[in-house]
Every structure is written in C-alpha cells, then in structure tokens.
C-alpha cells in the first residue's frame, strides 16, 4: 500500500484570525490524479487558486513544500500541504 501523505494536527490561530486545525500533506502524483479524474487539466491553475485562497502552505518559489511522509524514513519529498481551518 502506498501512502498518499499524512495529516498533522494543529491548533494555531493565524494572524488573520483563522484557526488552523490540520495540515494535510499529499504527494503531487495523487493530487494530479484526483484532479485529472475530475476533469481538471492544469495543476498550476488549481494550485494558484488554492494559494490565493490561503488553502495551501507553500515554499516561496513553488506550490509545494519539502516534508517527510513515511514515518520511518529520512527521505524528504515535495508535497502539497492543504490547510484545514475550524
């Protein structure tokens, strides 16, 4: 079984007043497949919309972050980090 990503529980009030309760880290291949299966063809357009809405946490120069997904692994990989608010 392949892990799609991981969920990190948070309870953090952001400067804009929203409460971040979880970050869901998902491998890009999974996000791309879900979008493709639902008729979306341009991941960059989707990622830009998510960024503008504050729904993903990203590095300055790209729509992903580098994180460890597998629990017992030291390997870091690019993932989309979706933010869940209360």
Backbone as JSON Lines, residues from 0, in Angstrom:
{"i":0,"aa":"X","n":[0.83,-1.19,0.0],"ca":[0.0,0.0,0.0],"c":[0.87,1.24,0.0]}
{"i":1,"aa":"X","n":[0.51,2.16,-0.87],"ca":[1.24,3.42,-0.95],"c":[0.56,4.47,-0.08]}
{"i":2,"aa":"X","n":[1.37,5.17,0.7],"ca":[0.82,6.28,1.5],"c":[0.59,7.47,0.58]}
{"i":3,"aa":"X","n":[-0.58,8.07,0.68],"ca":[-0.89,9.27,-0.11],"c":[-0.24,10.49,0.49]}
{"i":4,"aa":"X","n":[-0.01,10.45,1.81],"ca":[0.55,11.6,2.51],"c":[0.35,11.39,4.0]}
{"i":5,"aa":"X","n":[0.21,12.49,4.71],"ca":[-0.03,12.39,6.15],"c":[-0.8,13.62,6.64]}
{"i":6,"aa":"X","n":[-1.37,13.47,7.82],"ca":[-2.13,14.56,8.45],"c":[-1.41,14.96,9.72]}
{"i":7,"aa":"X","n":[-1.19,16.25,9.88],"ca":[-0.58,16.79,11.09],"c":[-1.62,17.66,11.78]}
{"i":8,"aa":"X","n":[-1.92,17.34,13.03],"ca":[-2.91,18.11,13.78],"c":[-2.26,19.36,14.35]}
{"i":9,"aa":"X","n":[-2.97,20.45,14.23],"ca":[-2.5,21.75,14.72],"c":[-3.62,22.36,15.55]}
{"i":10,"aa":"X","n":[-3.32,23.39,16.26],"ca":[-4.34,24.21,16.9],"c":[-3.71,25.59,17.05]}
{"i":11,"aa":"X","n":[-3.65,26.29,15.92],"ca":[-2.89,27.52,15.86],"c":[-3.74,28.64,15.28]}
{"i":12,"aa":"X","n":[-3.82,29.75,15.98],"ca":[-4.53,30.91,15.46],"c":[-3.55,31.72,14.61]}
{"i":13,"aa":"X","n":[-3.92,31.94,13.36],"ca":[-3.07,32.66,12.43],"c":[-3.29,34.17,12.58]}
{"i":14,"aa":"X","n":[-2.37,34.97,12.04],"ca":[-2.51,36.43,12.15],"c":[-3.82,36.98,11.59]}
{"i":15,"aa":"X","n":[-4.41,36.26,10.62],"ca":[-5.68,36.74,10.05],"c":[-6.89,36.33,10.89]}
{"i":16,"aa":"X","n":[-6.65,35.66,12.03],"ca":[-7.73,35.29,12.94],"c":[-8.29,33.89,12.73]}
{"i":17,"aa":"X","n":[-7.95,33.25,11.62],"ca":[-8.44,31.89,11.38],"c":[-7.66,30.91,12.24]}
{"i":18,"aa":"X","n":[-8.32,29.82,12.65],"ca":[-7.68,28.77,13.44],"c":[-7.34,27.59,12.53]}
{"i":19,"aa":"X","n":[-6.04,27.33,12.39],"ca":[-5.56,26.2,11.61],"c":[-5.65,24.96,12.49]}
{"i":20,"aa":"X","n":[-6.4,23.96,12.04],"ca":[-6.57,22.75,12.86],"c":[-5.8,21.55,12.32]}
{"i":21,"aa":"X","n":[-5.54,21.52,11.01],"ca":[-4.78,20.41,10.43],"c":[-4.04,20.87,9.18]}
{"i":22,"aa":"X","n":[-2.94,20.18,8.9],"ca":[-2.28,20.27,7.62],"c":[-2.28,18.88,7.01]}
{"i":23,"aa":"X","n":[-2.79,18.78,5.8],"ca":[-2.85,17.5,5.1],"c":[-1.82,17.54,3.98]}
{"i":24,"aa":"X","n":[-0.79,16.71,4.11],"ca":[0.31,16.67,3.15],"c":[0.04,15.54,2.17]}
{"i":25,"aa":"X","n":[-0.03,15.89,0.87],"ca":[-0.38,14.91,-0.16],"c":[0.66,14.95,-1.28]}
{"i":26,"aa":"X","n":[1.08,13.77,-1.69],"ca":[2.04,13.67,-2.78],"c":[1.45,14.27,-4.07]}
{"i":27,"aa":"X","n":[2.27,14.99,-4.85],"ca":[1.77,15.6,-6.08],"c":[1.13,14.61,-7.06]}
{"i":28,"aa":"X","n":[1.66,13.42,-7.17],"ca":[1.08,12.44,-8.11],"c":[-0.36,12.11,-7.75]}
{"i":29,"aa":"X","n":[-0.66,12.09,-6.46],"ca":[-2.03,11.8,-6.01],"c":[-2.94,12.98,-6.32]}
{"i":30,"aa":"X","n":[-2.47,14.21,-6.03],"ca":[-3.27,15.4,-6.3],"c":[-3.56,15.49,-7.81]}
{"i":31,"aa":"X","n":[-2.53,15.26,-8.62],"ca":[-2.7,15.33,-10.07],"c":[-3.7,14.29,-10.57]}
{"i":32,"aa":"X","n":[-3.66,13.08,-10.0],"ca":[-4.6,12.03,-10.42],"c":[-6.03,12.4,-10.03]}
{"i":33,"aa":"X","n":[-6.22,12.89,-8.83],"ca":[-7.57,13.28,-8.38],"c":[-8.11,14.38,-9.28]}
{"i":34,"aa":"X","n":[-7.28,15.39,-9.56],"ca":[-7.72,16.48,-10.43],"c":[-8.04,15.98,-11.83]}
{"i":35,"aa":"X","n":[-7.16,15.17,-12.38],"ca":[-7.35,14.63,-13.73],"c":[-8.63,13.79,-13.81]}
{"i":36,"aa":"X","n":[-8.85,12.95,-12.8],"ca":[-10.05,12.1,-12.77],"c":[-11.34,12.93,-12.71]}
{"i":37,"aa":"X","n":[-11.21,14.18,-12.28],"ca":[-12.39,15.05,-12.16],"c":[-12.42,16.16,-13.21]}
{"i":38,"aa":"X","n":[-11.63,15.98,-14.28],"ca":[-11.72,16.86,-15.42],"c":[-10.83,18.09,-15.41]}
{"i":39,"aa":"X","n":[-9.95,18.21,-14.42],"ca":[-9.03,19.35,-14.36],"c":[-7.75,18.98,-15.1]}
{"i":40,"aa":"X","n":[-7.25,19.9,-15.92],"ca":[-6.08,19.58,-16.73],"c":[-4.86,20.41,-16.37]}
{"i":41,"aa":"X","n":[-5.02,21.47,-15.59],"ca":[-3.89,22.34,-15.3],"c":[-3.7,22.48,-13.79]}
{"i":42,"aa":"X","n":[-2.77,21.69,-13.25],"ca":[-2.5,21.7,-11.81],"c":[-2.02,23.07,-11.36]}
{"i":43,"aa":"X","n":[-1.27,23.78,-12.2],"ca":[-0.75,25.09,-11.81],"c":[-1.87,26.09,-11.55]}
{"i":44,"aa":"X","n":[-2.9,26.05,-12.38],"ca":[-4.05,26.94,-12.19],"c":[-4.75,26.63,-10.87]}
{"i":45,"aa":"X","n":[-4.92,25.35,-10.58],"ca":[-5.56,24.94,-9.32],"c":[-4.71,25.37,-8.13]}
{"i":46,"aa":"X","n":[-3.41,25.11,-8.19],"ca":[-2.51,25.46,-7.08],"c":[-2.49,26.96,-6.85]}
{"i":47,"aa":"X","n":[-2.55,27.74,-7.92],"ca":[-2.57,29.2,-7.78],"c":[-3.85,29.65,-7.08]}
{"i":48,"aa":"X","n":[-4.98,29.05,-7.45],"ca":[-6.25,29.39,-6.81],"c":[-6.22,29.02,-5.32]}
{"i":49,"aa":"X","n":[-5.67,27.85,-5.0],"ca":[-5.57,27.42,-3.59],"c":[-4.66,28.37,-2.81]}
{"i":50,"aa":"X","n":[-3.55,28.79,-3.44],"ca":[-2.63,29.72,-2.79],"c":[-3.32,31.05,-2.51]}
{"i":51,"aa":"X","n":[-4.0,31.58,-3.52],"ca":[-4.69,32.87,-3.37],"c":[-5.76,32.83,-2.28]}
{"i":52,"aa":"X","n":[-6.35,31.66,-2.07],"ca":[-7.38,31.5,-1.04],"c":[-6.78,31.15,0.32]}
{"i":53,"aa":"X","n":[-5.45,30.97,0.38],"ca":[-4.79,30.62,1.64],"c":[-5.02,29.18,2.06]}
{"i":54,"aa":"X","n":[-5.35,28.31,1.1],"ca":[-5.68,26.93,1.43],"c":[-4.5,25.98,1.38]}
{"i":55,"aa":"X","n":[-3.36,26.43,0.83],"ca":[-2.17,25.6,0.88],"c":[-1.01,26.4,1.46]}
{"i":56,"aa":"X","n":[-0.16,25.67,2.15],"ca":[1.08,26.23,2.66],"c":[2.15,25.85,1.65]}
{"i":57,"aa":"X","n":[2.96,26.81,1.23],"ca":[3.9,26.53,0.15],"c":[5.22,27.23,0.36]}
{"i":58,"aa":"X","n":[6.23,26.76,-0.36],"ca":[7.51,27.46,-0.4],"c":[7.34,28.69,-1.28]}
{"i":59,"aa":"X","n":[8.24,29.63,-1.11],"ca":[8.12,30.92,-1.79],"c":[8.1,30.79,-3.32]}
{"i":60,"aa":"X","n":[8.9,29.89,-3.86],"ca":[9.07,29.81,-5.3],"c":[8.34,28.66,-5.99]}
{"i":61,"aa":"X","n":[7.5,27.93,-5.25],"ca":[6.79,26.79,-5.84],"c":[5.58,26.45,-4.99]}
{"i":62,"aa":"X","n":[4.61,25.72,-5.54],"ca":[3.38,25.46,-4.81],"c":[3.45,24.32,-3.79]}
{"i":63,"aa":"X","n":[4.64,23.74,-3.61],"ca":[4.78,22.61,-2.69],"c":[5.77,22.95,-1.59]}
{"i":64,"aa":"X","n":[5.86,22.05,-0.62],"ca":[6.87,22.11,0.44],"c":[7.6,20.78,0.46]}
{"i":65,"aa":"X","n":[8.76,20.75,1.09],"ca":[9.52,19.51,1.22],"c":[9.31,18.97,2.63]}
{"i":66,"aa":"X","n":[8.77,17.76,2.71],"ca":[8.46,17.14,4.01],"c":[8.73,15.65,3.96]}
{"i":67,"aa":"X","n":[8.81,15.02,5.14],"ca":[8.9,13.57,5.25],"c":[7.48,13.03,5.37]}
{"i":68,"aa":"X","n":[7.14,12.06,4.52],"ca":[5.82,11.44,4.53],"c":[5.85,10.12,5.3]}
{"i":69,"aa":"X","n":[6.77,9.27,4.95],"ca":[6.86,7.96,5.58],"c":[7.42,8.1,6.99]}
{"i":70,"aa":"X","n":[6.79,7.46,7.95],"ca":[7.14,7.6,9.36],"c":[8.59,7.21,9.65]}
{"i":71,"aa":"X","n":[9.03,6.09,9.14],"ca":[10.37,5.59,9.46],"c":[11.41,5.92,8.39]}
{"i":72,"aa":"X","n":[11.15,6.94,7.6],"ca":[12.05,7.3,6.52],"c":[12.7,8.65,6.78]}
{"i":73,"aa":"X","n":[13.91,8.79,6.31],"ca":[14.59,10.09,6.37],"c":[14.45,10.85,5.06]}
{"i":74,"aa":"X","n":[13.79,10.23,4.08],"ca":[13.64,10.83,2.76],"c":[12.6,11.94,2.8]}
{"i":75,"aa":"X","n":[13.0,13.11,2.3],"ca":[12.07,14.23,2.18],"c":[11.63,14.33,0.72]}
{"i":76,"aa":"X","n":[10.39,14.7,0.53],"ca":[9.87,14.82,-0.83],"c":[8.93,16.02,-0.91]}
{"i":77,"aa":"X","n":[8.68,16.46,-2.14],"ca":[7.75,17.57,-2.34],"c":[6.33,17.07,-2.12]}
{"i":78,"aa":"X","n":[5.55,17.87,-1.41],"ca":[4.14,17.55,-1.17],"c":[3.32,18.82,-1.22]}
{"i":79,"aa":"X","n":[2.04,18.67,-1.55],"ca":[1.1,19.77,-1.38],"c":[0.65,19.75,0.07]}
{"i":80,"aa":"X","n":[0.63,20.9,0.72],"ca":[0.23,20.99,2.12],"c":[-1.09,21.78,2.18]}
{"i":81,"aa":"X","n":[-2.18,21.02,2.3],"ca":[-3.51,21.64,2.38],"c":[-3.79,22.02,3.83]}
{"i":82,"aa":"X","n":[-4.32,23.22,4.01],"ca":[-4.59,23.75,5.34],"c":[-6.09,23.62,5.65]}
{"i":83,"aa":"X","n":[-6.41,23.09,6.83],"ca":[-7.8,22.92,7.25],"c":[-8.06,23.86,8.41]}
{"i":84,"aa":"X","n":[-9.1,24.65,8.29],"ca":[-9.43,25.65,9.31],"c":[-10.71,25.28,10.04]}
{"i":85,"aa":"X","n":[-10.81,25.73,11.28],"ca":[-12.01,25.49,12.09],"c":[-13.1,26.44,11.63]}
